[in-house]
Amino acid sequence: MTAPRVEKAVVPPDHLPIWDDPHQALYSQVTIELDKCDGCRLCAVVCPANILEMYGPKDNLKVRLKADVSGCMSCNNCLAVCVAQGVFATEPYDFVGVYEQKRIGPFEFPRRF
Amino acid sequence: MTDTLDHDIRNDIEALEALECELEATEQVETAHDRTLRRRTAVHDIEPGADWNDVEHAILTRRSIRKYKGRQVPAHMVRRIIEMGRFSPSQGNCQPWSFIVVRDKAMIAQMEAYCAAVCQGMTAGVDYTNYPEGSEQRAAIQANTQALNRDNLNSFHPVPMTAIKSIANGRFAVFHKAPTVILLLVDKRGVGVPDIDIGCVGTNIVLAAQSLGLGTCWVGFSKLLSSNAALCEQLGIAPPFELSEAICVGYPIGNPTQQTISRQTHEIIWWEGGEKQILY
């Protein structure tokens, strides 16, 4: 499952990406499966980027992305604590210019060789 | 009937005692063959696709934990994980490390307050998003950040930039309100690149902690403490030792081990039999 990518801007290779510009600093997409979410809050608590929040009535809490913040690093700590596996990040964070990630393949779960 | 039973039991006991004596005798004398077996390196080949062993499991379920329960970690467990760090590899076996364990709430609060104050000071000079787009100030500060980033080897990469902003806003605690903080000091007299050895020590500590059900998190922002001479003196950071990294230790909130997660794959250039292959 791949989230749609934002087209990258062309910037000099020594350029620090403008970290709040979605064309220069692409953060991961967080997928939330609302039917699986039971409102336990754990993902919102453990998120290191602090981008998840709870909403809705007390007896039917659900998680969502905060409107004004971006910064998911696809650490997937949310998935690690979610017993229903209803929240996960897709696509790596990626930065243009000097940070453009090279020699890197897609995200994979632990593989047994 | 009872007599026969007693007799049988007596016989059994005698037979067992005889067997124990025999075993004791054989244990005492180690044959040359036994010694040869002990000398030999064991080869444990595993089948392809075999299950994870305990060490692999600890590696795969380790997460950087940033939310801890209030409960303090028993002192013997902290000693235990540091002991695992002591047995990590180092260049020239110079073991260039030293530890400071901070379990004092007031001291952690003091460290936290100082780091937060530094981040607040930093945002004014580096966070261009505080100023409207297109403004001169924004452009000036952005240029400044880019220059600093080149001098400070990616200290102002977008991820730490987000963290600096969050710390300054009070949304993010530097030491994650952990009950125990281990400061890793590097001995600058170490052979080669002693900071690599600190990485090894920390990895051992973190994995040992993981296997004991503790949560840990590396804290690079702890380096900011180095600029506070008074606090360094109080903590006991003095040359030739330098503060290298900190590791927070505590009991994690939630169970982050119940599900493994995905990580990026990296190119592996595989040379074998005169051929080059690219694997991921």
mmCIF file of C-alpha atoms in Angstrom:
data_model
loop_
_atom_site.group_PDB
_atom_site.id
_atom_site.type_symbol
_atom_site.label_atom_id
_atom_site.label_comp_id
_atom_site.label_asym_id
_atom_site.label_seq_id
_atom_site.Cartn_x
_atom_site.Cartn_y
_atom_site.Cartn_z
ATOM 1 C CA MET A 1 0.000 0.000 0.000
ATOM 2 C CA THR A 2 1.585 3.247 -1.081
ATOM 3 C CA ALA A 3 0.458 6.721 -0.316
ATOM 4 C CA PRO A 4 0.413 9.281 -3.116
ATOM 5 C CA ARG A 5 3.677 11.171 -3.385
ATOM 6 C CA VAL A 6 4.018 14.880 -3.627
ATOM 7 C CA GLU A 7 6.076 15.909 -6.584
ATOM 8 C CA LYS A 8 9.503 17.116 -5.487
ATOM 9 C CA ALA A 9 10.786 20.589 -6.136
ATOM 10 C CA VAL A 10 14.184 21.044 -7.726
ATOM 11 C CA VAL A 11 16.607 22.522 -5.208
ATOM 12 C CA PRO A 12 20.393 22.764 -5.055
ATOM 13 C CA PRO A 13 22.077 19.694 -3.539
ATOM 14 C CA ASP A 14 23.421 21.606 -0.526
ATOM 15 C CA HIS A 15 20.053 23.058 0.292
ATOM 16 C CA LEU A 16 18.472 22.504 3.664
ATOM 17 C CA PRO A 17 14.924 21.480 2.864
ATOM 18 C CA ILE A 18 12.336 23.934 3.995
ATOM 19 C CA TRP A 19 10.907 21.674 6.598
ATOM 20 C CA ASP A 20 7.371 22.972 6.570
ATOM 21 C CA ASP A 21 7.100 22.922 2.777
ATOM 22 C CA PRO A 22 5.468 19.688 1.567
ATOM 23 C CA HIS A 23 7.412 19.933 -1.689
ATOM 24 C CA GLN A 24 10.768 19.833 0.051
ATOM 25 C CA ALA A 25 10.182 17.803 3.174
ATOM 26 C CA LEU A 26 7.897 14.877 2.496
ATOM 27 C CA TYR A 27 6.699 13.245 5.658
ATOM 28 C CA SER A 28 4.952 9.909 5.853
ATOM 29 C CA GLN A 29 1.254 9.360 5.460
ATOM 30 C CA VAL A 30 -0.553 7.944 8.463
ATOM 31 C CA THR A 31 -3.342 5.509 7.679
ATOM 32 C CA ILE A 32 -6.021 5.180 10.319
ATOM 33 C CA GLU A 33 -8.619 2.441 10.021
ATOM 34 C CA LEU A 34 -11.462 3.918 11.985
ATOM 35 C CA ASP A 35 -13.509 0.704 12.214
ATOM 36 C CA LYS A 36 -10.609 -0.960 14.037
ATOM 37 C CA CYS A 37 -9.905 1.974 16.367
ATOM 38 C CA ASP A 38 -11.388 1.487 19.835
ATOM 39 C CA GLY A 39 -10.196 4.820 21.196
ATOM 40 C CA CYS A 40 -7.596 3.471 23.640
ATOM 41 C CA ARG A 41 -5.372 6.534 23.046
ATOM 42 C CA LEU A 42 -2.126 4.540 23.159
ATOM 43 C CA CYS A 43 -0.981 5.600 19.663
ATOM 44 C CA ALA A 44 -1.608 9.265 20.414
ATOM 45 C CA VAL A 45 0.370 8.879 23.656
ATOM 46 C CA VAL A 46 3.413 7.138 22.158
ATOM 47 C CA CYS A 47 3.746 9.145 18.919
ATOM 48 C CA PRO A 48 7.168 10.831 19.113
ATOM 49 C CA ALA A 49 6.154 13.446 16.548
ATOM 50 C CA ASN A 50 3.042 14.157 18.612
ATOM 51 C CA ILE A 51 0.798 14.408 15.561
ATOM 52 C CA LEU A 52 -2.141 12.231 16.653
ATOM 53 C CA GLU A 53 -5.108 13.343 18.703
ATOM 54 C CA MET A 54 -8.387 11.879 19.908
ATOM 55 C CA TYR A 55 -11.778 13.210 18.902
ATOM 56 C CA GLY A 56 -15.451 12.344 19.199
ATOM 57 C CA PRO A 57 -17.788 11.603 22.107
ATOM 58 C CA LYS A 58 -16.349 9.927 25.213
ATOM 59 C CA ASP A 59 -17.971 6.560 24.499
ATOM 60 C CA ASN A 60 -16.786 6.525 20.868
ATOM 61 C CA LEU A 61 -13.333 8.081 20.807
ATOM 62 C CA LYS A 62 -11.345 7.841 17.589
ATOM 63 C CA VAL A 63 -7.855 8.906 16.640
ATOM 64 C CA ARG A 64 -7.030 11.404 13.909
ATOM 65 C CA LEU A 65 -4.144 13.496 12.632
ATOM 66 C CA LYS A 66 -3.758 16.923 14.123
ATOM 67 C CA ALA A 67 -4.755 19.455 11.499
ATOM 68 C CA ASP A 68 -1.887 21.899 11.862
ATOM 69 C CA VAL A 69 1.072 19.580 12.443
ATOM 70 C CA SER A 70 3.061 17.354 10.155
ATOM 71 C CA GLY A 71 6.191 15.424 10.996
ATOM 72 C CA CYS A 72 5.506 11.671 10.813
ATOM 73 C CA MET A 73 8.873 9.886 10.557
ATOM 74 C CA SER A 74 7.263 6.488 9.890
ATOM 75 C CA CYS A 75 8.711 5.067 13.108
ATOM 76 C CA ASN A 76 5.466 3.083 13.369
ATOM 77 C CA ASN A 77 5.452 3.184 17.168
ATOM 78 C CA CYS A 78 1.683 3.649 16.777
ATOM 79 C CA LEU A 79 1.411 0.289 15.026
ATOM 80 C CA ALA A 80 3.679 -1.348 17.615
ATOM 81 C CA VAL A 81 1.294 -0.488 20.471
ATOM 82 C CA CYS A 82 -2.012 -0.850 18.580
ATOM 83 C CA VAL A 83 -3.598 -4.190 19.459
ATOM 84 C CA ALA A 84 -6.084 -3.823 16.597
ATOM 85 C CA GLN A 85 -3.375 -2.845 14.063
ATOM 86 C CA GLY A 86 -5.622 -0.019 12.962
ATOM 87 C CA VAL A 87 -3.020 2.731 12.605
ATOM 88 C CA PHE A 88 0.199 2.720 10.636
ATOM 89 C CA ALA A 89 2.498 4.952 8.643
ATOM 90 C CA THR A 90 3.310 4.383 4.994
ATOM 91 C CA GLU A 91 6.042 5.814 2.801
ATOM 92 C CA PRO A 92 9.353 6.947 4.222
ATOM 93 C CA TYR A 93 10.012 10.520 5.130
ATOM 94 C CA ASP A 94 12.080 11.975 2.392
ATOM 95 C CA PHE A 95 13.902 15.222 1.975
ATOM 96 C CA VAL A 96 15.090 16.734 -1.241
ATOM 97 C CA GLY A 97 18.541 18.073 -2.011
ATOM 98 C CA VAL A 98 21.378 16.773 0.105
ATOM 99 C CA TYR A 99 18.956 14.583 2.075
ATOM 100 C CA GLU A 100 17.439 12.823 -0.875
ATOM 101 C CA GLN A 101 17.506 9.220 0.131
ATOM 102 C CA LYS A 102 19.596 7.006 -2.073
ATOM 103 C CA ARG A 103 20.279 3.289 -2.170
ATOM 104 C CA ILE A 104 17.191 2.698 -0.108
ATOM 105 C CA GLY A 105 14.380 0.274 -0.856
ATOM 106 C CA PRO A 106 10.775 0.151 0.333
ATOM 107 C CA PHE A 107 9.789 -0.333 3.954
ATOM 108 C CA GLU A 108 9.529 -4.014 4.882
ATOM 109 C CA PHE A 109 8.508 -5.959 7.950
ATOM 110 C CA PRO A 110 11.206 -8.228 9.466
ATOM 111 C CA ARG A 111 12.077 -10.875 6.906
ATOM 112 C CA ARG A 112 13.251 -14.368 7.806
ATOM 113 C CA PHE A 113 16.177 -15.523 5.735
ATOM 114 C CA MET B 1 1.608 -57.249 49.931
ATOM 115 C CA THR B 2 2.989 -54.317 51.969
ATOM 116 C CA ASP B 3 6.264 -56.167 52.503
ATOM 117 C CA THR B 4 6.772 -56.696 48.796
ATOM 118 C CA LEU B 5 6.104 -53.007 48.129
ATOM 119 C CA ASP B 6 8.577 -51.922 50.809
ATOM 120 C CA HIS B 7 11.102 -54.316 49.399
ATOM 121 C CA ASP B 8 10.632 -52.936 45.888
ATOM 122 C CA ILE B 9 11.028 -49.352 47.084
ATOM 123 C CA ARG B 10 14.174 -50.268 49.019
ATOM 124 C CA ASN B 11 15.596 -51.882 45.881
ATOM 125 C CA ASP B 12 14.773 -48.796 43.828
ATOM 126 C CA ILE B 13 16.459 -46.469 46.308
ATOM 127 C CA GLU B 14 19.571 -48.651 46.336
ATOM 128 C CA ALA B 15 19.671 -48.691 42.547
ATOM 129 C CA LEU B 16 19.322 -44.882 42.422
ATOM 130 C CA GLU B 17 22.093 -44.370 44.953
ATOM 131 C CA ALA B 18 24.370 -46.648 42.960
ATOM 132 C CA LEU B 19 23.594 -44.693 39.811
ATOM 133 C CA GLU B 20 24.339 -41.354 41.535
ATOM 134 C CA CYS B 21 27.701 -42.671 42.742
ATOM 135 C CA GLU B 22 28.512 -43.809 39.253
ATOM 136 C CA LEU B 23 27.595 -40.401 37.779
ATOM 137 C CA GLU B 24 29.660 -38.557 40.377
ATOM 138 C CA ALA B 25 32.648 -40.715 39.519
ATOM 139 C CA THR B 26 32.326 -40.010 35.796
ATOM 140 C CA GLU B 27 31.819 -36.258 36.356
ATOM 141 C CA GLN B 28 35.026 -35.944 38.283
ATOM 142 C CA VAL B 29 37.206 -37.381 35.577
ATOM 143 C CA GLU B 30 37.146 -35.479 32.315
ATOM 144 C CA THR B 31 38.410 -37.589 29.477
ATOM 145 C CA ALA B 32 40.605 -36.311 26.674
ATOM 146 C CA HIS B 33 37.620 -36.768 24.357
ATOM 147 C CA ASP B 34 35.493 -34.471 26.531
ATOM 148 C CA ARG B 35 38.169 -31.812 26.459
ATOM 149 C CA THR B 36 38.404 -32.008 22.684
ATOM 150 C CA LEU B 37 34.662 -31.424 22.510
ATOM 151 C CA ARG B 38 34.938 -28.403 24.796
ATOM 152 C CA ARG B 39 37.780 -26.938 22.745
ATOM 153 C CA ARG B 40 35.832 -27.091 19.535
ATOM 154 C CA THR B 41 33.753 -24.090 18.440
ATOM 155 C CA ALA B 42 30.143 -25.107 18.222
ATOM 156 C CA VAL B 43 28.526 -24.617 14.831
ATOM 157 C CA HIS B 44 24.838 -23.891 15.151
ATOM 158 C CA ASP B 45 23.471 -23.812 11.644
ATOM 159 C CA ILE B 46 19.828 -22.865 11.507
ATOM 160 C CA GLU B 47 17.315 -23.769 8.839
ATOM 161 C CA PRO B 48 16.358 -20.986 6.392
ATOM 162 C CA GLY B 49 13.336 -19.084 7.675
ATOM 163 C CA ALA B 50 13.723 -20.314 11.251
ATOM 164 C CA ASP B 51 12.018 -18.483 14.105
ATOM 165 C CA TRP B 52 13.713 -15.539 15.825
ATOM 166 C CA ASN B 53 15.877 -16.366 18.776
ATOM 167 C CA ASP B 54 15.787 -14.287 21.977
ATOM 168 C CA VAL B 55 18.410 -11.781 20.878
ATOM 169 C CA GLU B 56 16.811 -11.297 17.459
ATOM 170 C CA HIS B 57 13.430 -10.884 19.123
ATOM 171 C CA ALA B 58 14.809 -8.173 21.435
ATOM 172 C CA ILE B 59 16.284 -6.370 18.423
ATOM 173 C CA LEU B 60 13.048 -6.555 16.409
ATOM 174 C CA THR B 61 10.740 -5.424 19.215
ATOM 175 C CA ARG B 62 12.914 -2.583 20.472
ATOM 176 C CA ARG B 63 11.320 0.815 20.033
ATOM 177 C CA SER B 64 12.489 4.196 21.201
ATOM 178 C CA ILE B 65 10.123 4.767 24.104
ATOM 179 C CA ARG B 66 9.137 8.342 24.787
ATOM 180 C CA LYS B 67 6.301 7.871 27.252
ATOM 181 C CA TYR B 68 7.060 6.186 30.567
ATOM 182 C CA LYS B 69 5.118 5.027 33.593
ATOM 183 C CA GLY B 70 5.885 6.912 36.785
ATOM 184 C CA ARG B 71 7.272 3.826 38.499
ATOM 185 C CA GLN B 72 11.011 3.911 39.193
ATOM 186 C CA VAL B 73 13.178 1.114 37.769
ATOM 187 C CA PRO B 74 14.779 -1.000 40.538
ATOM 188 C CA ALA B 75 18.433 -0.048 41.041
ATOM 189 C CA HIS B 76 19.685 -3.592 40.491
ATOM 190 C CA MET B 77 18.109 -3.651 37.019
ATOM 191 C CA VAL B 78 19.913 -0.469 36.053
ATOM 192 C CA ARG B 79 23.173 -1.967 37.327
ATOM 193 C CA ARG B 80 22.391 -5.081 35.334
ATOM 194 C CA ILE B 81 21.913 -3.306 31.994
ATOM 195 C CA ILE B 82 25.015 -1.141 32.505
ATOM 196 C CA GLU B 83 26.919 -4.364 33.159
ATOM 197 C CA MET B 84 25.905 -5.500 29.667
ATOM 198 C CA GLY B 85 27.324 -2.243 28.304
ATOM 199 C CA ARG B 86 30.630 -2.969 30.040
ATOM 200 C CA PHE B 87 31.037 -6.069 27.890
ATOM 201 C CA SER B 88 30.672 -4.359 24.533
ATOM 202 C CA PRO B 89 33.472 -4.238 21.955
ATOM 203 C CA SER B 90 35.786 -1.228 21.737
ATOM 204 C CA GLN B 91 38.663 -0.146 19.546
ATOM 205 C CA GLY B 92 41.942 -1.468 20.912
ATOM 206 C CA ASN B 93 39.928 -2.771 23.877
ATOM 207 C CA CYS B 94 40.388 0.685 25.400
ATOM 208 C CA GLN B 95 36.866 0.730 26.894
ATOM 209 C CA PRO B 96 36.629 4.535 26.682
ATOM 210 C CA TRP B 97 33.428 5.075 28.631
ATOM 211 C CA SER B 98 32.036 6.125 31.945
ATOM 212 C CA PHE B 99 28.461 6.359 33.194
ATOM 213 C CA ILE B 100 26.413 8.788 35.219
ATOM 214 C CA VAL B 101 23.066 7.485 36.415
ATOM 215 C CA VAL B 102 20.557 10.180 37.355
ATOM 216 C CA ARG B 103 17.543 8.937 39.300
ATOM 217 C CA ASP B 104 17.016 12.114 41.252
ATOM 218 C CA LYS B 105 13.799 13.845 40.159
ATOM 219 C CA ALA B 106 15.077 17.310 41.038
ATOM 220 C CA MET B 107 18.289 16.766 39.060
ATOM 221 C CA ILE B 108 16.427 15.452 35.981
ATOM 222 C CA ALA B 109 14.100 18.472 36.204
ATOM 223 C CA GLN B 110 17.120 20.781 36.321
ATOM 224 C CA MET B 111 18.656 19.086 33.247
ATOM 225 C CA GLU B 112 15.299 19.269 31.452
ATOM 226 C CA ALA B 113 14.824 22.952 32.249
ATOM 227 C CA TYR B 114 18.278 23.834 30.960
ATOM 228 C CA CYS B 115 17.877 21.933 27.654
ATOM 229 C CA ALA B 116 14.426 23.442 27.119
ATOM 230 C CA ALA B 117 15.803 26.950 27.717
ATOM 231 C CA VAL B 118 18.585 26.350 25.157
ATOM 232 C CA CYS B 119 16.017 25.136 22.593
ATOM 233 C CA GLN B 120 13.871 28.198 23.247
ATOM 234 C CA GLY B 121 16.887 30.376 22.600
ATOM 235 C CA MET B 122 17.692 28.409 19.471
ATOM 236 C CA THR B 123 14.255 28.724 17.856
ATOM 237 C CA ALA B 124 14.596 32.493 17.694
ATOM 238 C CA GLY B 125 17.731 32.110 15.584
ATOM 239 C CA VAL B 126 16.906 29.051 13.493
ATOM 240 C CA ASP B 127 13.145 28.592 13.221
ATOM 241 C CA TYR B 128 12.153 30.603 10.185
ATOM 242 C CA THR B 129 8.581 29.309 10.355
ATOM 243 C CA ASN B 130 7.987 31.835 13.161
ATOM 244 C CA TYR B 131 7.943 34.544 10.517
ATOM 245 C CA PRO B 132 5.464 35.022 7.658
ATOM 246 C CA GLU B 133 6.319 33.570 4.271
ATOM 247 C CA GLY B 134 8.043 36.007 1.932
ATOM 248 C CA SER B 135 9.231 38.248 4.759
ATOM 249 C CA GLU B 136 12.837 39.422 4.904
ATOM 250 C CA GLN B 137 13.322 38.034 8.401
ATOM 251 C CA ARG B 138 12.230 34.600 7.291
ATOM 252 C CA ALA B 139 14.688 34.581 4.418
ATOM 253 C CA ALA B 140 17.524 35.822 6.657
ATOM 254 C CA ILE B 141 16.925 33.232 9.363
ATOM 255 C CA GLN B 142 16.564 30.466 6.804
ATOM 256 C CA ALA B 143 19.949 31.371 5.318
ATOM 257 C CA ASN B 144 21.420 31.395 8.819
ATOM 258 C CA THR B 145 19.976 27.932 9.544
ATOM 259 C CA GLN B 146 21.375 26.579 6.309
ATOM 260 C CA ALA B 147 24.837 27.894 7.173
ATOM 261 C CA LEU B 148 24.611 26.422 10.681
ATOM 262 C CA ASN B 149 23.470 23.133 9.227
ATOM 263 C CA ARG B 150 26.596 22.864 7.114
ATOM 264 C CA ASP B 151 28.824 23.653 10.106
ATOM 265 C CA ASN B 152 27.027 21.372 12.530
ATOM 266 C CA LEU B 153 26.653 18.289 10.348
ATOM 267 C CA ASN B 154 22.904 18.027 9.952
ATOM 268 C CA SER B 155 21.962 19.270 13.409
ATOM 269 C CA PHE B 156 19.235 21.257 11.669
ATOM 270 C CA HIS B 157 17.842 18.435 9.571
ATOM 271 C CA PRO B 158 14.049 18.724 9.356
ATOM 272 C CA VAL B 159 13.490 16.084 12.060
ATOM 273 C CA PRO B 160 15.542 17.766 14.812
ATOM 274 C CA MET B 161 14.102 21.094 13.630
ATOM 275 C CA THR B 162 10.623 19.789 14.431
ATOM 276 C CA ALA B 163 11.911 18.528 17.794
ATOM 277 C CA ILE B 164 13.595 21.839 18.688
ATOM 278 C CA LYS B 165 10.341 23.660 17.957
ATOM 279 C CA SER B 166 8.329 21.150 20.010
ATOM 280 C CA ILE B 167 10.750 21.342 22.963
ATOM 281 C CA ALA B 168 10.643 25.136 22.871
ATOM 282 C CA ASN B 169 6.819 25.030 22.842
ATOM 283 C CA GLY B 170 6.817 22.618 25.778
ATOM 284 C CA ARG B 171 5.102 19.910 23.723
ATOM 285 C CA PHE B 172 8.053 17.536 23.981
ATOM 286 C CA ALA B 173 10.257 16.744 26.998
ATOM 287 C CA VAL B 174 13.968 16.280 26.287
ATOM 288 C CA PHE B 175 14.327 13.425 28.777
ATOM 289 C CA HIS B 176 10.761 12.194 28.167
ATOM 290 C CA LYS B 177 9.964 12.368 31.912
ATOM 291 C CA ALA B 178 11.805 9.081 32.366
ATOM 292 C CA PRO B 179 12.496 7.947 35.957
ATOM 293 C CA THR B 180 16.139 7.088 35.194
ATOM 294 C CA VAL B 181 18.585 8.763 32.829
ATOM 295 C CA ILE B 182 21.961 7.186 32.042
ATOM 296 C CA LEU B 183 24.532 9.655 30.736
ATOM 297 C CA LEU B 184 27.213 8.051 28.593
ATOM 298 C CA LEU B 185 30.558 9.794 28.850
ATOM 299 C CA VAL B 186 33.272 9.260 26.284
ATOM 300 C CA ASP B 187 36.941 9.230 27.236
ATOM 301 C CA LYS B 188 38.602 11.445 24.637
ATOM 302 C CA ARG B 189 41.857 9.489 25.122
ATOM 303 C CA GLY B 190 40.193 6.438 23.556
ATOM 304 C CA VAL B 191 41.768 4.670 20.585
ATOM 305 C CA GLY B 192 40.604 5.697 17.106
ATOM 306 C CA VAL B 193 37.050 7.011 17.135
ATOM 307 C CA PRO B 194 35.867 6.452 20.735
ATOM 308 C CA ASP B 195 32.379 7.769 19.920
ATOM 309 C CA ILE B 196 31.772 4.575 17.965
ATOM 310 C CA ASP B 197 32.489 2.607 21.134
ATOM 311 C CA ILE B 198 29.855 4.678 22.920
ATOM 312 C CA GLY B 199 27.431 3.550 20.215
ATOM 313 C CA CYS B 200 28.297 -0.079 20.991
ATOM 314 C CA VAL B 201 27.884 0.415 24.749
ATOM 315 C CA GLY B 202 24.551 2.097 24.278
ATOM 316 C CA THR B 203 23.292 -0.597 21.927
ATOM 317 C CA ASN B 204 24.142 -3.286 24.460
ATOM 318 C CA ILE B 205 22.436 -1.325 27.237
ATOM 319 C CA VAL B 206 19.341 -0.691 25.146
ATOM 320 C CA LEU B 207 18.982 -4.306 24.003
ATOM 321 C CA ALA B 208 19.572 -5.678 27.505
ATOM 322 C CA ALA B 209 16.918 -3.295 28.808
ATOM 323 C CA GLN B 210 14.538 -4.382 26.052
ATOM 324 C CA SER B 211 15.003 -8.044 26.974
ATOM 325 C CA LEU B 212 14.129 -7.184 30.610
ATOM 326 C CA GLY B 213 10.897 -5.429 29.584
ATOM 327 C CA LEU B 214 12.251 -1.915 30.074
ATOM 328 C CA GLY B 215 11.829 0.903 27.587
ATOM 329 C CA THR B 216 14.736 3.112 26.508
ATOM 330 C CA CYS B 217 15.361 6.097 24.318
ATOM 331 C CA TRP B 218 18.582 7.657 23.086
ATOM 332 C CA VAL B 219 18.630 11.381 23.773
ATOM 333 C CA GLY B 220 20.996 13.321 21.540
ATOM 334 C CA PHE B 221 19.699 16.648 22.871
ATOM 335 C CA SER B 222 21.449 15.768 26.151
ATOM 336 C CA LYS B 223 24.595 17.163 24.510
ATOM 337 C CA LEU B 224 23.233 20.634 25.206
ATOM 338 C CA LEU B 225 24.111 20.031 28.882
ATOM 339 C CA SER B 226 27.803 20.280 27.991
ATOM 340 C CA SER B 227 27.456 24.056 27.651
ATOM 341 C CA ASN B 228 26.366 24.429 31.290
ATOM 342 C CA ALA B 229 29.590 24.403 33.337
ATOM 343 C CA ALA B 230 27.838 24.509 36.716
ATOM 344 C CA LEU B 231 25.575 21.578 35.878
ATOM 345 C CA CYS B 232 28.499 19.599 34.427
ATOM 346 C CA GLU B 233 30.448 20.095 37.623
ATOM 347 C CA GLN B 234 27.475 19.061 39.718
ATOM 348 C CA LEU B 235 26.923 15.932 37.609
ATOM 349 C CA GLY B 236 30.622 15.052 37.513
ATOM 350 C CA ILE B 237 31.356 15.586 33.810
ATOM 351 C CA ALA B 238 35.005 16.624 33.590
ATOM 352 C CA PRO B 239 37.872 16.205 31.095
ATOM 353 C CA PRO B 240 39.116 13.925 29.666
ATOM 354 C CA PHE B 241 35.500 12.731 29.734
ATOM 355 C CA GLU B 242 32.867 14.380 27.602
ATOM 356 C CA LEU B 243 29.140 13.906 27.550
ATOM 357 C CA SER B 244 28.366 11.834 24.453
ATOM 358 C CA GLU B 245 24.793 10.621 24.712
ATOM 359 C CA ALA B 246 22.053 9.910 27.200
ATOM 360 C CA ILE B 247 19.718 6.950 27.445
ATOM 361 C CA CYS B 248 16.371 7.254 29.211
ATOM 362 C CA VAL B 249 15.188 4.142 31.022
ATOM 363 C CA GLY B 250 11.744 3.356 32.378
ATOM 364 C CA TYR B 251 8.692 1.174 32.035
ATOM 365 C CA PRO B 252 6.922 1.891 28.733
ATOM 366 C CA ILE B 253 3.282 2.894 28.486
ATOM 367 C CA GLY B 254 1.449 0.348 26.340
ATOM 368 C CA ASN B 255 3.088 -2.794 25.023
ATOM 369 C CA PRO B 256 5.295 -1.871 22.070
ATOM 370 C CA THR B 257 6.566 -5.441 21.737
ATOM 371 C CA GLN B 258 3.273 -6.946 20.625
ATOM 372 C CA GLN B 259 3.758 -6.074 16.959
ATOM 373 C CA THR B 260 6.902 -5.780 14.854
ATOM 374 C CA ILE B 261 7.062 -2.836 12.476
ATOM 375 C CA SER B 262 8.416 -2.135 9.026
ATOM 376 C CA ARG B 263 11.700 -0.426 8.335
ATOM 377 C CA GLN B 264 13.460 0.775 5.239
ATOM 378 C CA THR B 265 15.439 -1.757 3.235
ATOM 379 C CA HIS B 266 18.939 -0.793 2.211
ATOM 380 C CA GLU B 267 21.024 -1.692 -0.760
ATOM 381 C CA ILE B 268 23.455 -4.554 -0.173
ATOM 382 C CA ILE B 269 26.222 -4.951 -2.720
ATOM 383 C CA TRP B 270 26.974 -8.649 -2.600
ATOM 384 C CA TRP B 271 30.259 -9.881 -4.030
ATOM 385 C CA GLU B 272 30.533 -13.610 -4.373
ATOM 386 C CA GLY B 273 32.142 -15.962 -6.867
ATOM 387 C CA GLY B 274 33.503 -13.086 -8.979
ATOM 388 C CA GLU B 275 30.044 -11.608 -9.476
ATOM 389 C CA LYS B 276 28.359 -8.544 -8.122
ATOM 390 C CA GLN B 277 24.726 -8.569 -7.134
ATOM 391 C CA ILE B 278 22.493 -5.893 -5.688
ATOM 392 C CA LEU B 279 20.226 -7.120 -2.937
ATOM 393 C CA TYR B 280 17.719 -5.303 -0.744
#
